[in-house]
């Protein structure tokens, strides 16, 4: 399990403690996350929740410029989370070495960029055209997710993206607007408990990890940690790693 710590360069992130609006703030948070066990950083300049403001390209870039270069100099894995190919291209030019393709590689320009640069690319499942226009998934989510990945992977690999670049993400960090927590919790529980079904593609799995732990979220995290994944996007890596250690001890004692 490799953790990428979250830094939000957008002021409307719901996890306000992850916000870094200046280069110095971003550097300090990156150093903290690395000290807490992260091997990489995931940096975003535009929120994807229903509450986040849509920003113009230059405004998103202004939020990222300087922060990317500073974090890249730390020598860690660095992804930039965006659905705009122009932003992603600039980020890679500035030192990012992962793509967190929030558009689900639905934009041909993002696919072309991934094929051209050859860096690892995180591919999230989207039940809609972009993270802010999602639809509800009825029934077993994996029954919808697996055909979506099969179709998308066939398309992007045919366009030149290597299978070895791709890291699949079930997209549980995204969701439709006004999704009641009880329904979201049930959806996530179904995805997490069946996560091994995504192994059919032979690609690493990337998970958005919780930063709140009430109302069943801790139990969901425990399910996810027991099932296992390859990359985790973490706001609180020290808590995640300690929880994983505690579960290993508890499971060893009970087994």
mmCIF file of C-alpha atoms in Angstrom:
data_model
loop_
_atom_site.group_PDB
_atom_site.id
_atom_site.type_symbol
_atom_site.label_atom_id
_atom_site.label_comp_id
_atom_site.label_asym_id
_atom_site.label_seq_id
_atom_site.Cartn_x
_atom_site.Cartn_y
_atom_site.Cartn_z
ATOM 1 C CA UNK A 1 0.000 0.000 0.000
ATOM 2 C CA UNK A 2 1.533 3.277 -1.200
ATOM 3 C CA UNK A 3 -0.040 6.484 0.038
ATOM 4 C CA UNK A 4 -0.289 9.762 -1.856
ATOM 5 C CA UNK A 5 -1.052 12.639 0.482
ATOM 6 C CA UNK A 6 -3.644 15.203 -0.513
ATOM 7 C CA UNK A 7 -2.922 18.898 -0.969
ATOM 8 C CA UNK A 8 -5.775 21.088 -2.162
ATOM 9 C CA UNK A 9 -4.799 24.359 -3.808
ATOM 10 C CA UNK A 10 -8.484 25.274 -4.119
ATOM 11 C CA UNK A 11 -10.054 27.286 -1.278
ATOM 12 C CA UNK A 12 -13.389 25.425 -1.372
ATOM 13 C CA UNK A 13 -12.180 21.953 -0.429
ATOM 14 C CA UNK A 14 -14.430 20.345 2.179
ATOM 15 C CA UNK A 15 -11.324 19.062 4.012
ATOM 16 C CA UNK A 16 -10.170 22.541 4.943
ATOM 17 C CA UNK A 17 -7.056 21.300 6.771
ATOM 18 C CA UNK A 18 -5.713 20.028 3.418
ATOM 19 C CA UNK A 19 -5.874 23.470 1.782
ATOM 20 C CA UNK A 20 -2.597 25.180 0.863
ATOM 21 C CA UNK A 21 -3.004 28.468 -0.973
ATOM 22 C CA UNK A 22 0.633 29.566 -1.049
ATOM 23 C CA UNK A 23 3.800 27.826 -2.145
ATOM 24 C CA UNK A 24 5.139 27.876 1.419
ATOM 25 C CA UNK A 25 1.930 26.308 2.750
ATOM 26 C CA UNK A 26 2.053 23.605 0.081
ATOM 27 C CA UNK A 27 5.700 22.836 0.849
ATOM 28 C CA UNK A 28 4.993 22.589 4.573
ATOM 29 C CA UNK A 29 2.024 20.280 4.046
ATOM 30 C CA UNK A 30 3.977 18.117 1.590
ATOM 31 C CA UNK A 31 6.797 17.735 4.099
ATOM 32 C CA UNK A 32 4.281 16.799 6.812
ATOM 33 C CA UNK A 33 2.570 14.198 4.611
ATOM 34 C CA UNK A 34 5.891 12.665 3.596
ATOM 35 C CA UNK A 35 6.994 12.523 7.246
ATOM 36 C CA UNK A 36 3.743 10.675 8.019
ATOM 37 C CA UNK A 37 4.485 7.925 5.513
ATOM 38 C CA UNK A 38 3.410 9.177 2.084
ATOM 39 C CA UNK A 39 5.546 8.274 -0.926
ATOM 40 C CA UNK A 40 3.729 10.756 -3.128
ATOM 41 C CA UNK A 41 1.530 13.835 -3.241
ATOM 42 C CA UNK A 42 -1.755 14.403 -5.086
ATOM 43 C CA UNK A 43 -2.242 18.098 -5.798
ATOM 44 C CA UNK A 44 -5.433 19.665 -7.100
ATOM 45 C CA UNK A 45 -6.356 23.207 -8.069
ATOM 46 C CA UNK A 46 -10.092 22.804 -8.703
ATOM 47 C CA UNK A 47 -12.580 20.962 -6.495
ATOM 48 C CA UNK A 48 -14.844 18.273 -7.945
ATOM 49 C CA UNK A 49 -17.648 18.364 -5.371
ATOM 50 C CA UNK A 50 -21.034 19.945 -6.004
ATOM 51 C CA UNK A 51 -20.022 22.774 -3.654
ATOM 52 C CA UNK A 52 -16.809 23.675 -5.478
ATOM 53 C CA UNK A 53 -16.638 26.606 -7.843
ATOM 54 C CA UNK A 54 -15.919 25.949 -11.512
ATOM 55 C CA UNK A 55 -12.806 27.914 -12.385
ATOM 56 C CA UNK A 56 -11.264 29.032 -15.641
ATOM 57 C CA UNK A 57 -8.130 27.355 -16.908
ATOM 58 C CA UNK A 58 -5.759 30.193 -16.024
ATOM 59 C CA UNK A 59 -7.175 30.483 -12.526
ATOM 60 C CA UNK A 60 -6.674 26.753 -11.948
ATOM 61 C CA UNK A 61 -3.111 27.010 -13.233
ATOM 62 C CA UNK A 62 -2.345 30.031 -11.051
ATOM 63 C CA UNK A 63 -3.294 27.922 -8.040
ATOM 64 C CA UNK A 64 -0.855 25.179 -9.067
ATOM 65 C CA UNK A 65 2.073 27.094 -10.513
ATOM 66 C CA UNK A 66 5.013 27.189 -8.130
ATOM 67 C CA UNK A 67 3.557 24.488 -5.900
ATOM 68 C CA UNK A 68 4.193 21.773 -8.491
ATOM 69 C CA UNK A 69 7.800 22.813 -8.994
ATOM 70 C CA UNK A 70 8.463 23.019 -5.250
ATOM 71 C CA UNK A 71 6.972 19.600 -4.466
ATOM 72 C CA UNK A 72 8.608 17.994 -7.509
ATOM 73 C CA UNK A 73 11.985 19.106 -6.146
ATOM 74 C CA UNK A 74 11.355 16.880 -3.110
ATOM 75 C CA UNK A 75 11.822 13.848 -5.363
ATOM 76 C CA UNK A 76 8.488 12.163 -4.631
ATOM 77 C CA UNK A 77 5.723 10.799 -6.833
ATOM 78 C CA UNK A 78 3.546 13.767 -7.737
ATOM 79 C CA UNK A 79 0.144 13.605 -9.399
ATOM 80 C CA UNK A 80 -2.015 16.536 -10.395
ATOM 81 C CA UNK A 81 -5.758 15.977 -10.188
ATOM 82 C CA UNK A 82 -7.513 17.735 -13.071
ATOM 83 C CA UNK A 83 -9.959 17.094 -15.903
ATOM 84 C CA UNK A 84 -8.380 19.742 -18.142
ATOM 85 C CA UNK A 85 -5.729 18.405 -20.552
ATOM 86 C CA UNK A 86 -4.099 21.826 -20.819
ATOM 87 C CA UNK A 87 -3.559 21.913 -17.051
ATOM 88 C CA UNK A 88 -2.238 18.351 -17.049
ATOM 89 C CA UNK A 89 0.259 19.121 -19.805
ATOM 90 C CA UNK A 90 1.568 22.179 -17.975
ATOM 91 C CA UNK A 91 1.762 20.180 -14.732
ATOM 92 C CA UNK A 92 3.873 17.469 -16.359
ATOM 93 C CA UNK A 93 6.132 20.109 -17.895
ATOM 94 C CA UNK A 94 6.547 21.634 -14.414
ATOM 95 C CA UNK A 95 7.621 18.357 -12.765
ATOM 96 C CA UNK A 96 4.540 16.218 -12.041
ATOM 97 C CA UNK A 97 5.198 12.557 -12.834
ATOM 98 C CA UNK A 98 1.721 11.009 -12.440
ATOM 99 C CA UNK A 99 -1.584 11.903 -14.096
ATOM 100 C CA UNK A 100 -4.733 11.793 -11.968
ATOM 101 C CA UNK A 101 -7.145 11.978 -14.896
ATOM 102 C CA UNK A 102 -10.321 13.230 -13.257
ATOM 103 C CA UNK A 103 -12.108 13.126 -16.615
ATOM 104 C CA UNK A 104 -11.883 9.313 -16.616
ATOM 105 C CA UNK A 105 -9.848 9.558 -19.842
ATOM 106 C CA UNK A 106 -13.013 10.465 -21.734
ATOM 107 C CA UNK A 107 -11.384 13.480 -23.386
ATOM 108 C CA UNK A 108 -9.321 12.416 -26.441
ATOM 109 C CA UNK A 109 -6.827 15.191 -25.644
ATOM 110 C CA UNK A 110 -6.194 13.679 -22.199
ATOM 111 C CA UNK A 111 -5.727 10.241 -23.771
ATOM 112 C CA UNK A 112 -3.277 11.647 -26.320
ATOM 113 C CA UNK A 113 -1.334 13.317 -23.520
ATOM 114 C CA UNK A 114 -1.124 10.069 -21.533
ATOM 115 C CA UNK A 115 0.078 8.178 -24.590
ATOM 116 C CA UNK A 116 2.651 10.846 -25.425
ATOM 117 C CA UNK A 117 4.120 11.272 -21.926
ATOM 118 C CA UNK A 118 4.127 7.621 -20.833
ATOM 119 C CA UNK A 119 3.731 8.404 -17.115
ATOM 120 C CA UNK A 120 1.485 6.450 -14.720
ATOM 121 C CA UNK A 121 -2.128 7.531 -15.132
ATOM 122 C CA UNK A 122 -4.902 7.093 -12.569
ATOM 123 C CA UNK A 123 -8.136 6.164 -14.348
ATOM 124 C CA UNK A 124 -11.285 6.667 -12.234
ATOM 125 C CA UNK A 125 -14.687 5.184 -13.005
ATOM 126 C CA UNK A 126 -17.215 7.923 -13.718
ATOM 127 C CA UNK A 127 -20.959 7.397 -13.975
ATOM 128 C CA UNK A 128 -21.259 10.568 -16.033
ATOM 129 C CA UNK A 129 -19.404 12.909 -18.332
ATOM 130 C CA UNK A 130 -17.301 14.581 -15.612
ATOM 131 C CA UNK A 131 -16.929 14.489 -11.813
ATOM 132 C CA UNK A 132 -19.537 17.223 -11.332
ATOM 133 C CA UNK A 133 -22.173 15.592 -13.543
ATOM 134 C CA UNK A 134 -22.498 12.092 -12.130
ATOM 135 C CA UNK A 135 -25.558 9.860 -12.246
ATOM 136 C CA UNK A 136 -26.681 7.322 -9.668
ATOM 137 C CA UNK A 137 -25.657 3.698 -10.216
ATOM 138 C CA UNK A 138 -28.469 1.229 -9.666
ATOM 139 C CA UNK A 139 -27.877 -2.368 -8.599
ATOM 140 C CA UNK A 140 -24.467 -3.951 -8.086
ATOM 141 C CA UNK A 141 -21.907 -1.213 -8.836
ATOM 142 C CA UNK A 142 -19.292 -3.692 -10.034
ATOM 143 C CA UNK A 143 -21.703 -4.939 -12.698
ATOM 144 C CA UNK A 144 -21.650 -1.397 -14.137
ATOM 145 C CA UNK A 145 -18.019 -0.648 -13.365
ATOM 146 C CA UNK A 146 -16.406 -3.666 -15.004
ATOM 147 C CA UNK A 147 -17.929 -3.134 -18.492
ATOM 148 C CA UNK A 148 -17.113 0.586 -18.251
ATOM 149 C CA UNK A 149 -13.461 -0.180 -17.530
ATOM 150 C CA UNK A 150 -13.343 -2.852 -20.220
ATOM 151 C CA UNK A 151 -14.639 -0.406 -22.842
ATOM 152 C CA UNK A 152 -12.486 2.517 -21.658
ATOM 153 C CA UNK A 153 -9.325 0.444 -21.397
ATOM 154 C CA UNK A 154 -9.835 -0.954 -24.895
ATOM 155 C CA UNK A 155 -10.280 2.573 -26.238
ATOM 156 C CA UNK A 156 -7.302 4.180 -24.515
ATOM 157 C CA UNK A 157 -4.873 1.340 -25.152
ATOM 158 C CA UNK A 158 -5.860 1.370 -28.828
ATOM 159 C CA UNK A 159 -4.973 5.075 -28.780
ATOM 160 C CA UNK A 160 -1.467 4.340 -27.511
ATOM 161 C CA UNK A 161 -1.702 4.355 -23.697
ATOM 162 C CA UNK A 162 0.284 1.375 -22.401
ATOM 163 C CA UNK A 163 -1.449 -1.046 -20.061
ATOM 164 C CA UNK A 164 1.579 -0.755 -17.773
ATOM 165 C CA UNK A 165 0.809 2.955 -17.258
ATOM 166 C CA UNK A 166 -2.748 2.515 -15.998
ATOM 167 C CA UNK A 167 -3.884 2.477 -12.369
ATOM 168 C CA UNK A 168 -7.612 1.819 -11.991
ATOM 169 C CA UNK A 169 -9.736 3.737 -9.495
ATOM 170 C CA UNK A 170 -13.340 2.709 -8.716
ATOM 171 C CA UNK A 171 -14.138 6.405 -8.337
ATOM 172 C CA UNK A 172 -15.704 6.265 -4.881
ATOM 173 C CA UNK A 173 -14.310 9.716 -4.181
ATOM 174 C CA UNK A 174 -16.788 11.096 -6.718
ATOM 175 C CA UNK A 175 -20.568 10.987 -6.562
ATOM 176 C CA UNK A 176 -23.829 12.514 -7.741
ATOM 177 C CA UNK A 177 -25.003 15.759 -6.186
ATOM 178 C CA UNK A 178 -27.198 15.451 -3.091
ATOM 179 C CA UNK A 179 -26.292 11.802 -2.528
ATOM 180 C CA UNK A 180 -27.640 10.794 0.889
ATOM 181 C CA UNK A 181 -24.828 9.464 3.067
ATOM 182 C CA UNK A 182 -26.709 6.258 3.878
ATOM 183 C CA UNK A 183 -26.955 5.408 0.178
ATOM 184 C CA UNK A 184 -23.358 6.406 -0.477
ATOM 185 C CA UNK A 185 -22.215 4.265 2.446
ATOM 186 C CA UNK A 186 -24.038 1.220 1.056
ATOM 187 C CA UNK A 187 -22.545 1.851 -2.385
ATOM 188 C CA UNK A 188 -19.033 2.107 -0.986
ATOM 189 C CA UNK A 189 -19.508 -1.008 1.138
ATOM 190 C CA UNK A 190 -20.528 -2.950 -1.970
ATOM 191 C CA UNK A 191 -17.525 -1.680 -3.932
ATOM 192 C CA UNK A 192 -15.005 -2.243 -1.143
ATOM 193 C CA UNK A 193 -16.183 -5.752 -0.298
ATOM 194 C CA UNK A 194 -15.918 -6.751 -3.983
ATOM 195 C CA UNK A 195 -12.771 -4.814 -4.817
ATOM 196 C CA UNK A 196 -10.879 -7.934 -5.879
ATOM 197 C CA UNK A 197 -13.152 -8.142 -8.920
ATOM 198 C CA UNK A 198 -11.203 -5.169 -10.321
ATOM 199 C CA UNK A 199 -8.067 -7.344 -10.291
ATOM 200 C CA UNK A 200 -9.333 -8.970 -13.494
ATOM 201 C CA UNK A 201 -7.566 -6.219 -15.459
ATOM 202 C CA UNK A 202 -4.195 -6.975 -13.869
ATOM 203 C CA UNK A 203 -3.626 -3.318 -13.014
ATOM 204 C CA UNK A 204 -2.874 -1.588 -9.696
ATOM 205 C CA UNK A 205 -5.876 -0.251 -7.767
ATOM 206 C CA UNK A 206 -6.065 3.319 -6.456
ATOM 207 C CA UNK A 207 -8.483 4.287 -3.678
ATOM 208 C CA UNK A 208 -9.706 7.603 -2.302
ATOM 209 C CA UNK A 209 -9.508 7.098 1.471
ATOM 210 C CA UNK A 210 -11.817 8.781 4.001
ATOM 211 C CA UNK A 211 -10.828 11.724 6.140
ATOM 212 C CA UNK A 212 -13.898 11.504 8.377
ATOM 213 C CA UNK A 213 -14.515 8.397 10.429
ATOM 214 C CA UNK A 214 -18.029 8.717 11.844
ATOM 215 C CA UNK A 215 -21.345 7.197 10.712
ATOM 216 C CA UNK A 216 -19.831 3.926 9.526
ATOM 217 C CA UNK A 217 -16.844 5.418 7.695
ATOM 218 C CA UNK A 218 -14.330 3.724 9.990
ATOM 219 C CA UNK A 219 -15.934 0.344 9.346
ATOM 220 C CA UNK A 220 -15.746 1.029 5.605
ATOM 221 C CA UNK A 221 -12.062 1.886 5.938
ATOM 222 C CA UNK A 222 -11.465 -1.357 7.845
ATOM 223 C CA UNK A 223 -13.131 -3.347 5.053
ATOM 224 C CA UNK A 224 -10.958 -1.620 2.484
ATOM 225 C CA UNK A 225 -7.742 -2.138 4.436
ATOM 226 C CA UNK A 226 -8.512 -5.823 4.873
ATOM 227 C CA UNK A 227 -9.327 -6.357 1.194
ATOM 228 C CA UNK A 228 -6.215 -4.457 0.138
ATOM 229 C CA UNK A 229 -5.283 -1.994 -2.600
ATOM 230 C CA UNK A 230 -2.109 -0.627 -4.177
ATOM 231 C CA UNK A 231 -2.369 3.169 -3.925
ATOM 232 C CA UNK A 232 -4.322 5.269 -1.459
ATOM 233 C CA UNK A 233 -5.164 8.971 -1.752
ATOM 234 C CA UNK A 234 -4.964 10.045 1.891
ATOM 235 C CA UNK A 235 -5.671 13.278 3.749
ATOM 236 C CA UNK A 236 -4.584 11.683 7.061
ATOM 237 C CA UNK A 237 -1.872 9.138 6.241
ATOM 238 C CA UNK A 238 -0.699 8.706 9.824
ATOM 239 C CA UNK A 239 -4.187 7.584 10.872
ATOM 240 C CA UNK A 240 -4.520 5.254 7.852
ATOM 241 C CA UNK A 241 -1.176 3.561 8.472
ATOM 242 C CA UNK A 242 -1.784 3.163 12.202
ATOM 243 C CA UNK A 243 -5.230 1.698 11.516
ATOM 244 C CA UNK A 244 -3.716 -0.765 9.043
ATOM 245 C CA UNK A 245 -1.145 -1.838 11.646
ATOM 246 C CA UNK A 246 -3.832 -2.257 14.302
ATOM 247 C CA UNK A 247 -5.933 -4.426 11.990
ATOM 248 C CA UNK A 248 -2.975 -6.640 11.163
ATOM 249 C CA UNK A 249 -2.313 -7.166 14.869
ATOM 250 C CA UNK A 250 -5.996 -7.804 15.655
ATOM 251 C CA UNK A 251 -6.439 -10.194 12.749
ATOM 252 C CA UNK A 252 -3.266 -12.020 13.669
ATOM 253 C CA UNK A 253 -4.396 -12.409 17.273
ATOM 254 C CA UNK A 254 -7.865 -13.582 16.259
ATOM 255 C CA UNK A 255 -6.466 -15.986 13.650
#
